[in-house]
PDB file of C-alpha atoms in Angstrom:
ATOM      1  CA  ASN A  20     123.781 179.154  19.029  1.00  0.00           C
ATOM      2  CA  GLU A  21     125.570 182.493  19.370  1.00  0.00           C
ATOM      3  CA  LEU A  22     127.230 181.956  15.998  1.00  0.00           C
ATOM      4  CA  ARG A  23     123.879 181.420  14.304  1.00  0.00           C
ATOM      5  CA  ARG A  24     122.402 184.507  16.000  1.00  0.00           C
ATOM      6  CA  THR A  25     125.226 186.888  15.071  1.00  0.00           C
ATOM      7  CA  ASN A  26     126.022 185.399  11.649  1.00  0.00           C
ATOM      8  CA  PRO A  27     122.747 184.183  10.145  1.00  0.00           C
ATOM      9  CA  ALA A  28     124.201 184.284   6.617  1.00  0.00           C
ATOM     10  CA  LEU A  29     126.523 181.395   7.536  1.00  0.00           C
ATOM     11  CA  VAL A  30     123.595 179.004   7.928  1.00  0.00           C
ATOM     12  CA  ALA A  31     121.431 178.228   4.923  1.00  0.00           C
ATOM     13  CA  GLU A  32     117.704 178.580   5.438  1.00  0.00           C
ATOM     14  CA  GLY A  33     116.220 175.417   6.897  1.00  0.00           C
ATOM     15  CA  GLN A  34     119.592 173.987   7.930  1.00  0.00           C
ATOM     16  CA  PHE A  35     120.534 173.245  11.515  1.00  0.00           C
ATOM     17  CA  MET A  36     124.035 173.701  12.910  1.00  0.00           C
ATOM     18  CA  PRO A  37     124.321 172.599  16.565  1.00  0.00           C
ATOM     19  CA  PRO A  38     127.215 174.213  18.451  1.00  0.00           C
ATOM     20  CA  THR A  39     130.186 172.094  19.537  1.00  0.00           C
ATOM     21  CA  LEU A  40     131.990 172.691  22.844  1.00  0.00           C
ATOM     22  CA  LYS A  41     135.649 171.648  23.079  1.00  0.00           C
ATOM     23  CA  LEU A  42     136.674 170.184  26.455  1.00  0.00           C
ATOM     24  CA  ALA A  43     139.705 168.443  27.978  1.00  0.00           C
ATOM     25  CA  VAL A  44     139.115 165.662  30.524  1.00  0.00           C
ATOM     26  CA  ASN A  45     141.467 163.153  32.140  1.00  0.00           C
ATOM     27  CA  ALA A  46     140.889 159.525  31.153  1.00  0.00           C
ATOM     28  CA  ASP A  47     139.838 158.256  34.597  1.00  0.00           C
ATOM     29  CA  SER A  48     137.186 160.937  34.974  1.00  0.00           C
ATOM     30  CA  LEU A  49     135.907 160.322  31.450  1.00  0.00           C
ATOM     31  CA  SER A  50     135.638 156.592  32.207  1.00  0.00           C
ATOM     32  CA  SER A  51     133.644 157.175  35.379  1.00  0.00           C
ATOM     33  CA  TRP A  52     131.761 160.206  36.670  1.00  0.00           C
ATOM     34  CA  PHE A  53     132.100 162.550  33.679  1.00  0.00           C
ATOM     35  CA  MET A  54     129.861 160.311  31.584  1.00  0.00           C
ATOM     36  CA  ASP A  55     126.997 161.143  33.969  1.00  0.00           C
ATOM     37  CA  ALA A  56     127.649 164.848  33.388  1.00  0.00           C
ATOM     38  CA  MET A  57     127.728 164.336  29.637  1.00  0.00           C
ATOM     39  CA  ALA A  58     124.466 162.362  29.681  1.00  0.00           C
ATOM     40  CA  ALA A  59     122.661 164.980  31.780  1.00  0.00           C
ATOM     41  CA  PHE A  60     123.935 167.821  29.597  1.00  0.00           C
ATOM     42  CA  THR A  61     123.031 166.265  26.260  1.00  0.00           C
ATOM     43  CA  ARG A  62     119.558 165.241  27.425  1.00  0.00           C
ATOM     44  CA  GLU A  63     118.465 168.848  27.798  1.00  0.00           C
ATOM     45  CA  GLY A  64     120.139 170.670  24.935  1.00  0.00           C
ATOM     46  CA  ASN A  65     121.329 170.487  21.361  1.00  0.00           C
ATOM     47  CA  GLU A  66     125.013 171.218  21.989  1.00  0.00           C
ATOM     48  CA  LEU A  67     127.634 168.680  20.963  1.00  0.00           C
ATOM     49  CA  LEU A  68     130.836 167.888  22.880  1.00  0.00           C
ATOM     50  CA  ASP A  69     134.333 167.477  21.436  1.00  0.00           C
ATOM     51  CA  ILE A  70     136.348 165.902  24.274  1.00  0.00           C
ATOM     52  CA  SER A  71     140.128 165.545  24.291  1.00  0.00           C
ATOM     53  CA  ILE A  72     141.818 163.230  26.796  1.00  0.00           C
ATOM     54  CA  ASP A  73     144.759 164.667  28.687  1.00  0.00           C
ATOM     55  CA  ASP A  74     146.442 164.230  32.058  1.00  0.00           C
ATOM     56  CA  GLN A  75     144.752 166.242  34.829  1.00  0.00           C
ATOM     57  CA  ASP A  76     148.070 167.994  35.537  1.00  0.00           C
ATOM     58  CA  HIS A  77     148.184 169.306  31.969  1.00  0.00           C
ATOM     59  CA  THR A  78     144.582 170.155  31.026  1.00  0.00           C
ATOM     60  CA  ALA A  79     144.797 173.698  32.424  1.00  0.00           C
ATOM     61  CA  LYS A  80     147.430 174.444  29.788  1.00  0.00           C
ATOM     62  CA  ARG A  81     144.921 173.510  27.085  1.00  0.00           C
ATOM     63  CA  ILE A  82     142.587 176.288  28.285  1.00  0.00           C
ATOM     64  CA  LYS A  83     145.427 178.828  28.424  1.00  0.00           C
ATOM     65  CA  GLU A  84     146.361 177.949  24.848  1.00  0.00           C
ATOM     66  CA  GLY A  85     142.760 178.399  23.717  1.00  0.00           C
ATOM     67  CA  ALA A  86     142.525 174.791  22.519  1.00  0.00           C
ATOM     68  CA  VAL A  87     139.483 174.077  24.719  1.00  0.00           C
ATOM     69  CA  MET A  88     136.787 176.111  26.461  1.00  0.00           C
ATOM     70  CA  ALA A  89     136.760 174.105  29.701  1.00  0.00           C
ATOM     71  CA  ALA A  90     138.587 171.254  31.406  1.00  0.00           C
ATOM     72  CA  VAL A  91     138.789 168.941  34.384  1.00  0.00           C
ATOM     73  CA  THR A  92     142.093 169.821  36.018  1.00  0.00           C
ATOM     74  CA  ALA A  93     144.162 169.184  39.128  1.00  0.00           C
ATOM     75  CA  THR A  94     145.198 172.842  39.198  1.00  0.00           C
ATOM     76  CA  SER A  95     143.670 174.707  42.146  1.00  0.00           C
ATOM     77  CA  THR A  96     145.584 177.915  41.559  1.00  0.00           C
ATOM     78  CA  SER A  97     143.988 180.701  39.575  1.00  0.00           C
ATOM     79  CA  ILE A  98     144.142 180.304  35.806  1.00  0.00           C
ATOM     80  CA  THR A  99     144.275 183.632  34.008  1.00  0.00           C
ATOM     81  CA  GLY A 100     140.957 184.432  32.369  1.00  0.00           C
ATOM     82  CA  CYS A 101     139.194 181.421  33.891  1.00  0.00           C
ATOM     83  CA  ASN A 102     136.691 180.545  36.588  1.00  0.00           C
ATOM     84  CA  THR A 103     137.517 177.452  38.664  1.00  0.00           C
ATOM     85  CA  TRP A 104     135.087 175.239  40.584  1.00  0.00           C
ATOM     86  CA  PRO A 105     136.065 172.479  43.088  1.00  0.00           C
ATOM     87  CA  LEU A 106     134.769 169.033  42.156  1.00  0.00           C
ATOM     88  CA  GLY A 107     136.187 166.656  44.782  1.00  0.00           C
ATOM     89  CA  SER A 108     139.057 164.231  45.125  1.00  0.00           C
ATOM     90  CA  MET A 109     139.667 160.963  43.312  1.00  0.00           C
ATOM     91  CA  ARG A 110     141.459 158.322  45.381  1.00  0.00           C
ATOM     92  CA  TYR A 111     144.191 156.231  43.789  1.00  0.00           C
ATOM     93  CA  VAL A 112     145.844 153.092  45.146  1.00  0.00           C
ATOM     94  CA  ALA A 113     148.799 151.078  43.890  1.00  0.00           C
ATOM     95  CA  ALA A 114     147.205 147.833  42.720  1.00  0.00           C
ATOM     96  CA  ALA A 115     148.211 144.495  41.217  1.00  0.00           C
ATOM     97  CA  SER A 116     146.831 140.995  40.864  1.00  0.00           C
ATOM     98  CA  PRO A 117     147.462 138.447  43.640  1.00  0.00           C
ATOM     99  CA  ALA A 118     149.484 136.325  41.177  1.00  0.00           C
ATOM    100  CA  PHE A 119     151.639 139.343  40.273  1.00  0.00           C
ATOM    101  CA  MET A 120     152.254 140.022  43.967  1.00  0.00           C
ATOM    102  CA  THR A 121     153.338 136.412  44.527  1.00  0.00           C
ATOM    103  CA  GLN A 122     155.621 136.431  41.495  1.00  0.00           C
ATOM    104  CA  HIS A 123     157.361 139.749  42.126  1.00  0.00           C
ATOM    105  CA  PHE A 124     156.979 140.570  45.807  1.00  0.00           C
ATOM    106  CA  CYS A 125     157.279 137.244  47.627  1.00  0.00           C
ATOM    107  CA  GLU A 126     160.216 138.789  49.531  1.00  0.00           C
ATOM    108  CA  GLY A 127     158.269 141.982  50.262  1.00  0.00           C
ATOM    109  CA  VAL A 128     157.846 145.329  48.525  1.00  0.00           C
ATOM    110  CA  THR A 129     161.293 146.930  48.620  1.00  0.00           C
ATOM    111  CA  PRO A 130     163.205 149.327  46.357  1.00  0.00           C
ATOM    112  CA  GLU A 131     165.016 146.295  44.942  1.00  0.00           C
ATOM    113  CA  THR A 132     161.948 144.149  44.204  1.00  0.00           C
ATOM    114  CA  ILE A 133     159.813 146.963  42.832  1.00  0.00           C
ATOM    115  CA  ALA A 134     162.663 148.093  40.563  1.00  0.00           C
ATOM    116  CA  ARG A 135     162.367 144.724  38.792  1.00  0.00           C
ATOM    117  CA  ALA A 136     158.561 144.474  38.701  1.00  0.00           C
ATOM    118  CA  PRO A 137     156.858 145.681  35.478  1.00  0.00           C
ATOM    119  CA  MET A 138     154.906 148.910  35.928  1.00  0.00           C
ATOM    120  CA  LEU A 139     152.100 150.362  33.813  1.00  0.00           C
ATOM    121  CA  SER A 140     152.125 153.952  32.594  1.00  0.00           C
ATOM    122  CA  TYR A 141     149.261 155.589  30.691  1.00  0.00           C
ATOM    123  CA  ASP A 142     151.486 157.877  28.607  1.00  0.00           C
ATOM    124  CA  ARG A 143     154.598 160.046  28.878  1.00  0.00           C
ATOM    125  CA  LYS A 144     152.714 162.610  30.973  1.00  0.00           C
ATOM    126  CA  ASP A 145     151.652 160.040  33.568  1.00  0.00           C
ATOM    127  CA  GLY A 146     153.879 160.594  36.580  1.00  0.00           C
ATOM    128  CA  MET A 147     151.561 159.175  39.243  1.00  0.00           C
ATOM    129  CA  GLN A 148     153.397 155.875  39.707  1.00  0.00           C
ATOM    130  CA  ASP A 149     156.777 157.590  40.048  1.00  0.00           C
ATOM    131  CA  LYS A 150     155.388 160.103  42.566  1.00  0.00           C
ATOM    132  CA  TRP A 151     153.977 157.249  44.649  1.00  0.00           C
ATOM    133  CA  LEU A 152     157.322 155.420  44.586  1.00  0.00           C
ATOM    134  CA  HIS A 153     159.101 158.540  45.856  1.00  0.00           C
ATOM    135  CA  ALA A 154     156.481 159.121  48.562  1.00  0.00           C
ATOM    136  CA  GLN A 155     156.895 155.551  49.829  1.00  0.00           C
ATOM    137  CA  GLY A 156     160.697 155.655  49.738  1.00  0.00           C
ATOM    138  CA  LEU A 157     160.752 153.007  47.025  1.00  0.00           C
ATOM    139  CA  ALA A 158     162.257 155.009  44.180  1.00  0.00           C
ATOM    140  CA  SER A 159     165.531 153.748  42.780  1.00  0.00           C
ATOM    141  CA  ARG A 160     168.126 155.205  40.452  1.00  0.00           C
ATOM    142  CA  HIS A 161     166.812 153.069  37.628  1.00  0.00           C
ATOM    143  CA  GLY A 162     163.024 153.019  37.504  1.00  0.00           C
ATOM    144  CA  PRO A 163     160.964 149.867  36.986  1.00  0.00           C
ATOM    145  CA  PRO A 164     160.432 148.477  33.482  1.00  0.00           C
ATOM    146  CA  LYS A 165     157.315 150.087  31.975  1.00  0.00           C
ATOM    147  CA  HIS A 166     154.441 149.016  29.780  1.00  0.00           C
ATOM    148  CA  TRP A 167     152.803 152.001  28.026  1.00  0.00           C
ATOM    149  CA  LEU A 168     149.040 151.569  27.864  1.00  0.00           C
ATOM    150  CA  PRO A 169     146.904 154.614  26.877  1.00  0.00           C
ATOM    151  CA  SER A 170     143.468 153.203  27.744  1.00  0.00           C
ATOM    152  CA  ALA A 171     141.698 153.514  31.087  1.00  0.00           C
ATOM    153  CA  TYR A 172     139.837 150.232  30.569  1.00  0.00           C
ATOM    154  CA  ALA A 173     142.939 148.354  29.404  1.00  0.00           C
ATOM    155  CA  PHE A 174     144.907 149.869  32.298  1.00  0.00           C
ATOM    156  CA  VAL A 175     142.614 148.122  34.779  1.00  0.00           C
ATOM    157  CA  ARG A 176     142.430 144.888  32.786  1.00  0.00           C
ATOM    158  CA  ALA A 177     146.205 144.702  32.452  1.00  0.00           C
ATOM    159  CA  CYS A 178     146.598 144.934  36.214  1.00  0.00           C
ATOM    160  CA  GLU A 179     143.948 142.281  36.757  1.00  0.00           C
ATOM    161  CA  ALA A 180     145.644 140.029  34.194  1.00  0.00           C
ATOM    162  CA  GLY A 181     149.003 140.323  35.951  1.00  0.00           C
ATOM    163  CA  VAL A 182     150.780 142.406  33.297  1.00  0.00           C
ATOM    164  CA  GLY A 183     152.026 144.968  35.795  1.00  0.00           C
ATOM    165  CA  TRP A 184     151.171 147.159  38.776  1.00  0.00           C
ATOM    166  CA  ALA A 185     149.857 150.720  38.598  1.00  0.00           C
ATOM    167  CA  MET A 186     148.092 153.495  40.445  1.00  0.00           C
ATOM    168  CA  GLN A 187     144.372 152.918  39.883  1.00  0.00           C
ATOM    169  CA  PRO A 188     141.347 155.048  40.844  1.00  0.00           C
ATOM    170  CA  THR A 189     139.133 153.293  43.363  1.00  0.00           C
ATOM    171  CA  VAL A 190     136.040 154.513  41.480  1.00  0.00           C
ATOM    172  CA  LEU A 191     137.065 152.098  38.711  1.00  0.00           C
ATOM    173  CA  ILE A 192     138.572 149.189  40.663  1.00  0.00           C
ATOM    174  CA  GLN A 193     136.685 148.979  43.963  1.00  0.00           C
ATOM    175  CA  ARG A 194     134.693 145.969  42.769  1.00  0.00           C
ATOM    176  CA  TYR A 195     137.932 144.194  41.839  1.00  0.00           C
ATOM    177  CA  LEU A 196     139.407 144.973  45.259  1.00  0.00           C
ATOM    178  CA  ASP A 197     136.238 143.658  46.909  1.00  0.00           C
ATOM    179  CA  ALA A 198     136.378 140.488  44.797  1.00  0.00           C
ATOM    180  CA  GLY A 199     140.085 139.969  45.492  1.00  0.00           C
ATOM    181  CA  THR A 200     141.133 139.984  41.831  1.00  0.00           C
ATOM    182  CA  LEU A 201     143.165 143.094  42.602  1.00  0.00           C
ATOM    183  CA  VAL A 202     144.990 143.912  45.840  1.00  0.00           C
ATOM    184  CA  GLU A 203     146.890 146.935  47.093  1.00  0.00           C
ATOM    185  CA  VAL A 204     150.643 146.693  46.612  1.00  0.00           C
ATOM    186  CA  LEU A 205     151.072 148.458  49.955  1.00  0.00           C
ATOM    187  CA  PRO A 206     147.872 148.817  52.015  1.00  0.00           C
ATOM    188  CA  ASP A 207     146.906 152.232  53.355  1.00  0.00           C
ATOM    189  CA  THR A 208     149.132 154.203  50.993  1.00  0.00           C
ATOM    190  CA  GLY A 209     146.423 155.667  48.766  1.00  0.00           C
ATOM    191  CA  VAL A 210     146.712 159.118  47.220  1.00  0.00           C
ATOM    192  CA  ASP A 211     143.855 161.636  46.915  1.00  0.00           C
ATOM    193  CA  ILE A 212     143.978 163.758  43.766  1.00  0.00           C
ATOM    194  CA  PRO A 213     141.851 166.943  43.941  1.00  0.00           C
ATOM    195  CA  LEU A 214     139.959 167.782  40.770  1.00  0.00           C
ATOM    196  CA  TYR A 215     138.565 171.101  39.590  1.00  0.00           C
ATOM    197  CA  TRP A 216     136.418 172.330  36.722  1.00  0.00           C
ATOM    198  CA  ALA A 217     137.839 175.357  34.944  1.00  0.00           C
ATOM    199  CA  HIS A 218     136.362 177.275  32.045  1.00  0.00           C
ATOM    200  CA  ALA A 219     137.101 180.427  30.111  1.00  0.00           C
ATOM    201  CA  ARG A 220     135.508 183.354  31.944  1.00  0.00           C
ATOM    202  CA  ASN A 221     134.227 184.922  28.743  1.00  0.00           C
ATOM    203  CA  ALA A 222     132.235 181.732  28.059  1.00  0.00           C
ATOM    204  CA  GLN A 223     130.600 181.543  31.495  1.00  0.00           C
ATOM    205  CA  ALA A 224     127.057 182.263  30.317  1.00  0.00           C
ATOM    206  CA  GLY A 225     127.204 179.668  27.560  1.00  0.00           C
ATOM    207  CA  LEU A 226     128.737 177.048  29.859  1.00  0.00           C
ATOM    208  CA  GLN A 227     126.487 177.585  32.881  1.00  0.00           C
ATOM    209  CA  ARG A 228     124.313 174.525  32.275  1.00  0.00           C
ATOM    210  CA  LEU A 229     127.320 172.298  31.503  1.00  0.00           C
ATOM    211  CA  THR A 230     129.083 173.508  34.642  1.00  0.00           C
ATOM    212  CA  HIS A 231     126.017 172.617  36.713  1.00  0.00           C
ATOM    213  CA  CYS A 232     125.919 169.116  35.178  1.00  0.00           C
ATOM    214  CA  VAL A 233     129.652 168.592  35.795  1.00  0.00           C
ATOM    215  CA  ILE A 234     129.568 169.672  39.455  1.00  0.00           C
ATOM    216  CA  THR A 235     126.427 167.649  40.157  1.00  0.00           C
ATOM    217  CA  ALA A 236     127.833 164.488  38.556  1.00  0.00           C
ATOM    218  CA  ALA A 237     131.176 164.806  40.346  1.00  0.00           C
ATOM    219  CA  ALA A 238     129.410 165.103  43.719  1.00  0.00           C
ATOM    220  CA  GLY A 239     127.939 161.633  43.204  1.00  0.00           C
ATOM    221  CA  TRP A 240     131.313 159.967  42.636  1.00  0.00           C
ATOM    222  CA  LEU A 241     134.126 161.963  44.252  1.00  0.00           C
ATOM    223  CA  GLN A 242     135.039 162.611  47.859  1.00  0.00           C
ATOM    224  CA  PRO A 243     134.465 166.209  49.048  1.00  0.00           C
ATOM    225  CA  LEU A 244     137.551 168.385  49.232  1.00  0.00           C
ATOM    226  CA  PRO A 245     138.670 169.509  52.713  1.00  0.00           C
ATOM    227  CA  ALA A 246     136.608 172.381  54.087  1.00  0.00           C
ATOM    228  CA  ASP A 247     139.702 174.597  54.172  1.00  0.00           C
ATOM    229  CA  GLY A 248     140.809 173.672  50.650  1.00  0.00           C
ATOM    230  CA  PRO A 249     140.876 176.116  47.731  1.00  0.00           C
ATOM    231  CA  GLN A 250     137.335 177.239  46.857  1.00  0.00           C
ATOM    232  CA  ALA A 251     135.938 174.382  48.946  1.00  0.00           C
ATOM    233  CA  GLY A 252     132.857 176.384  49.744  1.00  0.00           C
ATOM    234  CA  ALA A 253     131.877 177.013  46.109  1.00  0.00           C
ATOM    235  CA  THR A 254     128.554 175.676  44.916  1.00  0.00           C
ATOM    236  CA  ALA A 255     127.210 174.687  41.546  1.00  0.00           C
ATOM    237  CA  PRO A 256     125.694 177.485  39.456  1.00  0.00           C
ATOM    238  CA  LYS A 257     122.008 177.348  38.748  1.00  0.00           C
ATOM    239  CA  SER A 258     121.080 175.397  35.643  1.00  0.00           C
ATOM    240  CA  SER A 259     119.254 177.426  33.034  1.00  0.00           C
TER     241      SER A 259
END
């Protein structure tokens, strides 16, 4: 819209050129709550979205590099030239199928047994499984054999089918846990990943409505961040 206003000669008379906003979103968010934000945003405007999938620990870098205007990120620290809004936390649990548990962990979940059990990894940036292993004292010198599977849907299906175990977001697998087709590898060892919405400060006016849609959608899916967490008291901007 701004481009058309300041450069009318670029658009032939009678032609329509909707603006496109470049964003970076992690796969689990895109497969769950972010779709609600996208639907709400596109219902009320003519803007188009160009979404790149990246790990939540790396999306902030995409903004710094100027590759995207906004991103869902796990970075709570200040990003130069950006505004950051808290969204909530996404809970992850180590999950596998009952058959997989019987096959690989009949003697219990130990550093020795888990070092032999196939593990799923989304891509080379996905360090969530390894972090969980270290936190539980299960890491070994030689990590588990890995299947690489860059699809949020396939990631869940592979676990359910007994291909391997992986850290899964409960927003995507709760129904499988309830049905018993997936179980926790170690109960009560879930990890809460805080998520934030960051956008270039110089694009704040143009992204105000999108930011409102993102924060509102996240509130319906994610757990609130602790009251004393970074920017925990921030509220969604008014939609215009």
